[in-house]
Amino acid sequence: RARSVLCGALESKVMFRDFLLLNSRSLAAVLVLAIAPFLVDSLVTAWLYDGGGSMWLAGMSSTRMLVYFTITAALMGLGLTHTTFIALISGYFLGWEGFAGTVAAYGLAAAANYRLATLIDRGALQRFIELFPKAEAVLRELRAESLQLIILVRLSPVLPFALMTFVLAAAGVNFQRFIVGSVLGMLPRTLFFYWLGTRAAGLAALLAHPERTTQGQWLVVGLVLASGAGLFVLINHAVRRALGARRF
């Protein structure tokens, strides 16, 4: 029995080493995506408080607004800022006139982030999962339901935009479904945070964690529960279908 346990431990160690070797680029990218948005958001916040940022964003012309959406799409696409942060400042400085442009910027950011993830990962995650037939079968089932999966992932405000894009792209979800699901799934929380931005009394109020208001807390809890419950049901069904298919 001790020998069996030792063999199992050695096998797990080898699998972990293989995972690190196959996914070293992806793991480095995930680390950057986890840290960079907080740093960039802090720098942008300091720029806004300094006054120069507020002056540049206030009363933008159509040309300047186009430049703004291009910059925000690039920042989100590279995973350098949080999408809720962009929604807040866009709502505050642009008003509802800029809502359609913000949604379009999200779509462009999702597309750019997807392509970047596939270039970095280069199929490494899928090659690793192929070593485990059951996991591969479950992933195949999830790809078949990828639109629902993407919408549910995007619905949750606690799942980082760029990080989840990287995971979904590395898992091989369809690009067109990914874009449609991302835009549809992001709409509820984007609409809410954009609305909070339009209602902010000032810059300090805008950036002082508006999600901690009563409405914000209820919405965040509701979206997290809806996303979590939906993902649980979807993954559970995928596991059952995958295991059922393998029996035959």
Coordinates of C-alpha atoms in Angstrom, one line a residue:
R1 CA 0.0 0.0 0.0
A2 CA 2.8 2.4 0.9
R3 CA 4.4 1.6 -2.5
S4 CA 1.2 2.4 -4.2
V5 CA 0.9 5.7 -2.4
L6 CA 4.5 6.6 -3.3
C7 CA 3.9 5.7 -7.0
G8 CA 0.8 7.9 -7.0
A9 CA 2.8 10.8 -5.4
L10 CA 5.6 10.5 -8.0
E11 CA 3.1 10.3 -10.8
S12 CA 1.4 13.5 -9.6
K13 CA 4.7 15.2 -9.3
V14 CA 5.6 14.3 -12.9
M15 CA 2.1 15.5 -14.1
F16 CA 2.6 18.8 -12.3
R17 CA 6.1 19.2 -13.8
D18 CA 4.7 18.5 -17.3
F19 CA 1.9 21.0 -16.7
L20 CA 4.4 23.7 -15.8
L21 CA 6.6 22.9 -18.8
L22 CA 3.7 22.9 -21.3
N23 CA 2.0 26.0 -19.9
S24 CA 4.9 28.2 -18.8
R25 CA 4.0 31.0 -21.2
S26 CA 0.4 30.8 -20.2
L27 CA 1.1 30.8 -16.5
A28 CA 3.4 33.9 -16.9
A29 CA 0.6 35.6 -18.8
V30 CA -2.0 34.7 -16.1
L31 CA 0.3 36.2 -13.5
V32 CA 0.6 39.5 -15.4
L33 CA -3.2 39.6 -16.0
A34 CA -3.8 39.2 -12.3
I35 CA -1.6 42.1 -11.3
A36 CA -1.4 44.6 -14.2
P37 CA -5.0 45.9 -14.0
F38 CA -4.6 47.1 -10.4
L39 CA -1.4 49.0 -11.3
V40 CA -2.8 50.6 -14.4
D41 CA -6.1 51.5 -12.7
S42 CA -4.2 53.2 -9.9
L43 CA -2.1 55.2 -12.4
V44 CA -5.2 56.3 -14.3
T45 CA -6.9 57.3 -11.0
A46 CA -3.9 59.4 -10.1
W47 CA -4.0 61.0 -13.5
L48 CA -7.6 61.8 -13.1
Y49 CA -7.2 63.3 -9.7
D50 CA -4.2 65.3 -10.9
G51 CA -6.7 67.3 -13.1
G52 CA -5.1 66.7 -16.5
G53 CA -7.0 63.5 -17.1
S54 CA -10.3 65.1 -16.1
M55 CA -9.7 68.1 -18.4
W56 CA -8.9 65.8 -21.3
L57 CA -11.9 63.6 -20.8
A58 CA -14.5 66.3 -20.1
G59 CA -16.5 67.6 -23.1
M60 CA -14.8 65.4 -25.7
S61 CA -15.4 65.9 -29.4
S62 CA -16.4 63.0 -31.7
T63 CA -12.8 62.7 -32.8
R64 CA -11.4 62.6 -29.3
M65 CA -14.1 60.2 -28.2
L66 CA -13.0 57.8 -31.0
V67 CA -9.5 58.1 -29.7
Y68 CA -10.7 57.4 -26.2
F69 CA -12.6 54.2 -27.3
T70 CA -9.5 53.0 -29.2
I71 CA -7.3 53.5 -26.2
T72 CA -9.7 51.8 -23.8
A73 CA -10.3 48.9 -26.1
A74 CA -6.5 48.4 -26.4
L75 CA -6.0 48.6 -22.6
M76 CA -8.8 46.1 -21.9
G77 CA -7.7 43.9 -24.8
L78 CA -4.2 43.7 -23.3
G79 CA -5.7 43.0 -19.9
L80 CA -4.2 46.2 -18.4
T81 CA -7.4 47.6 -16.9
H82 CA -10.6 46.4 -15.3
T83 CA -13.8 46.6 -17.5
T84 CA -15.9 47.9 -14.6
F85 CA -13.4 50.8 -14.1
I86 CA -13.8 51.7 -17.8
A87 CA -17.6 51.6 -17.5
L88 CA -17.5 53.9 -14.5
I89 CA -15.3 56.6 -16.0
S90 CA -17.0 56.4 -19.3
G91 CA -20.4 56.9 -17.7
Y92 CA -19.1 59.8 -15.7
F93 CA -17.3 61.7 -18.4
L94 CA -19.3 60.7 -21.6
G95 CA -22.8 60.2 -20.3
W96 CA -25.2 57.9 -22.2
E97 CA -23.9 59.3 -25.5
G98 CA -20.9 57.1 -25.0
F99 CA -22.6 53.9 -24.0
A100 CA -22.7 52.3 -27.4
G101 CA -19.0 53.1 -28.0
T102 CA -18.1 51.5 -24.6
V103 CA -19.9 48.3 -25.6
A104 CA -18.2 48.3 -29.0
A105 CA -14.8 48.8 -27.2
Y106 CA -15.6 45.8 -25.1
G107 CA -16.2 43.7 -28.2
L108 CA -13.0 44.9 -29.8
A109 CA -11.1 44.2 -26.5
A110 CA -12.6 40.7 -26.3
A111 CA -11.5 39.9 -29.9
A112 CA -8.0 41.3 -29.3
N113 CA -7.6 39.5 -26.0
Y114 CA -8.8 36.2 -27.5
R115 CA -6.2 36.5 -30.3
L116 CA -3.4 37.4 -27.9
A117 CA -4.3 34.4 -25.7
T118 CA -4.2 32.0 -28.6
L119 CA -0.8 33.4 -29.7
I120 CA 0.6 32.9 -26.2
D121 CA -0.9 29.6 -25.4
R122 CA -0.5 27.9 -28.8
G123 CA -2.6 25.0 -27.9
A124 CA -0.6 24.1 -24.8
L125 CA -3.5 23.8 -22.4
Q126 CA -5.5 21.6 -24.8
R127 CA -2.4 19.3 -25.4
F128 CA -2.1 18.9 -21.6
I129 CA -5.8 18.1 -21.2
E130 CA -5.6 15.5 -23.9
L131 CA -3.5 13.5 -21.5
F132 CA -6.7 12.9 -19.5
P133 CA -9.4 11.4 -21.6
K134 CA -12.2 12.2 -19.1
A135 CA -11.2 15.8 -18.8
E136 CA -10.9 16.1 -22.6
A137 CA -14.4 14.6 -23.0
V138 CA -15.9 17.1 -20.5
L139 CA -14.1 20.0 -22.3
R140 CA -15.5 18.8 -25.6
E141 CA -19.0 18.9 -24.2
L142 CA -18.4 22.4 -22.8
R143 CA -17.3 23.6 -26.2
A144 CA -20.6 22.4 -27.6
E145 CA -22.4 24.6 -25.1
S146 CA -19.8 27.4 -25.4
L147 CA -22.2 30.3 -26.0
Q148 CA -24.0 29.6 -22.7
L149 CA -20.7 29.0 -20.9
I150 CA -19.3 32.3 -22.1
I151 CA -22.4 34.3 -21.2
L152 CA -22.4 32.8 -17.7
V153 CA -18.7 33.5 -17.2
R154 CA -19.1 37.1 -18.4
L155 CA -22.1 37.7 -16.2
S156 CA -20.1 37.4 -12.9
P157 CA -18.4 40.7 -11.8
V158 CA -15.9 38.8 -9.8
L159 CA -14.4 36.8 -12.7
P160 CA -11.7 39.0 -14.3
F161 CA -12.4 39.9 -18.0
A162 CA -8.9 39.3 -19.4
L163 CA -8.1 36.3 -17.2
M164 CA -11.3 34.5 -18.2
T165 CA -10.7 35.4 -21.9
F166 CA -7.3 33.7 -21.7
V167 CA -8.8 30.6 -20.1
L168 CA -11.7 30.4 -22.6
A169 CA -9.4 31.0 -25.6
A170 CA -6.9 28.4 -24.4
A171 CA -9.7 25.9 -24.0
G172 CA -10.5 26.4 -27.6
V173 CA -14.0 27.9 -27.6
N174 CA -15.3 29.2 -31.0
F175 CA -14.2 32.7 -31.7
Q176 CA -17.5 34.0 -33.1
R177 CA -19.5 32.5 -30.2
F178 CA -16.9 34.0 -27.8
I179 CA -17.5 37.5 -29.1
V180 CA -21.3 37.2 -29.1
G181 CA -21.3 35.6 -25.6
S182 CA -18.9 38.2 -24.2
V183 CA -21.0 41.1 -25.3
L184 CA -24.3 39.6 -24.2
G185 CA -22.9 38.4 -20.9
M186 CA -21.2 41.7 -20.1
L187 CA -24.2 43.9 -20.8
P188 CA -26.0 43.6 -17.4
R189 CA -23.0 44.6 -15.2
T190 CA -21.7 47.1 -17.8
L191 CA -25.1 48.8 -17.9
F192 CA -25.2 49.0 -14.1
F193 CA -21.7 50.4 -13.6
Y194 CA -22.1 52.8 -16.5
W195 CA -25.3 54.1 -14.9
L196 CA -23.4 54.5 -11.6
G197 CA -20.9 56.6 -13.5
T198 CA -23.5 58.9 -14.9
R199 CA -25.0 59.4 -11.4
A200 CA -21.7 60.1 -9.6
A201 CA -21.7 63.5 -7.8
G202 CA -18.0 64.0 -8.4
L203 CA -14.7 62.2 -9.2
A204 CA -14.1 61.2 -5.6
A205 CA -17.6 59.6 -5.3
L206 CA -17.1 57.9 -8.7
L207 CA -13.9 56.1 -7.6
A208 CA -14.9 55.3 -4.0
H209 CA -16.1 51.8 -4.6
P210 CA -19.7 52.5 -5.9
E211 CA -20.4 48.8 -5.9
R212 CA -20.5 48.9 -2.1
T213 CA -23.8 50.9 -2.2
T214 CA -27.0 48.9 -1.4
Q215 CA -27.9 48.7 -5.1
G216 CA -24.4 47.7 -6.1
Q217 CA -24.1 45.0 -3.4
W218 CA -27.5 43.4 -4.3
L219 CA -26.6 43.5 -8.0
V220 CA -23.1 42.0 -7.5
V221 CA -24.5 39.2 -5.3
G222 CA -27.3 38.5 -7.8
L223 CA -25.0 38.3 -10.8
V224 CA -22.5 36.1 -8.9
L225 CA -25.2 33.7 -7.8
A226 CA -26.8 33.6 -11.2
S227 CA -23.4 33.0 -12.9
G228 CA -22.3 30.4 -10.3
A229 CA -25.6 28.5 -10.4
G230 CA -25.6 28.5 -14.2
L231 CA -22.0 27.3 -14.4
F232 CA -22.7 24.6 -11.9
V233 CA -25.6 23.2 -13.9
L234 CA -23.8 23.6 -17.2
I235 CA -20.6 21.8 -16.0
N236 CA -22.6 19.1 -14.2
H237 CA -24.5 18.3 -17.4
A238 CA -21.3 18.3 -19.4
V239 CA -19.7 15.9 -17.0
R240 CA -22.7 13.6 -17.1
R241 CA -22.9 13.6 -20.9
A242 CA -19.1 13.0 -21.2
L243 CA -19.1 10.1 -18.7
G244 CA -22.2 8.6 -20.2
A245 CA -20.8 8.7 -23.7
R246 CA -17.6 7.0 -22.5
R247 CA -19.6 4.1 -21.0
F248 CA -20.7 3.0 -24.4

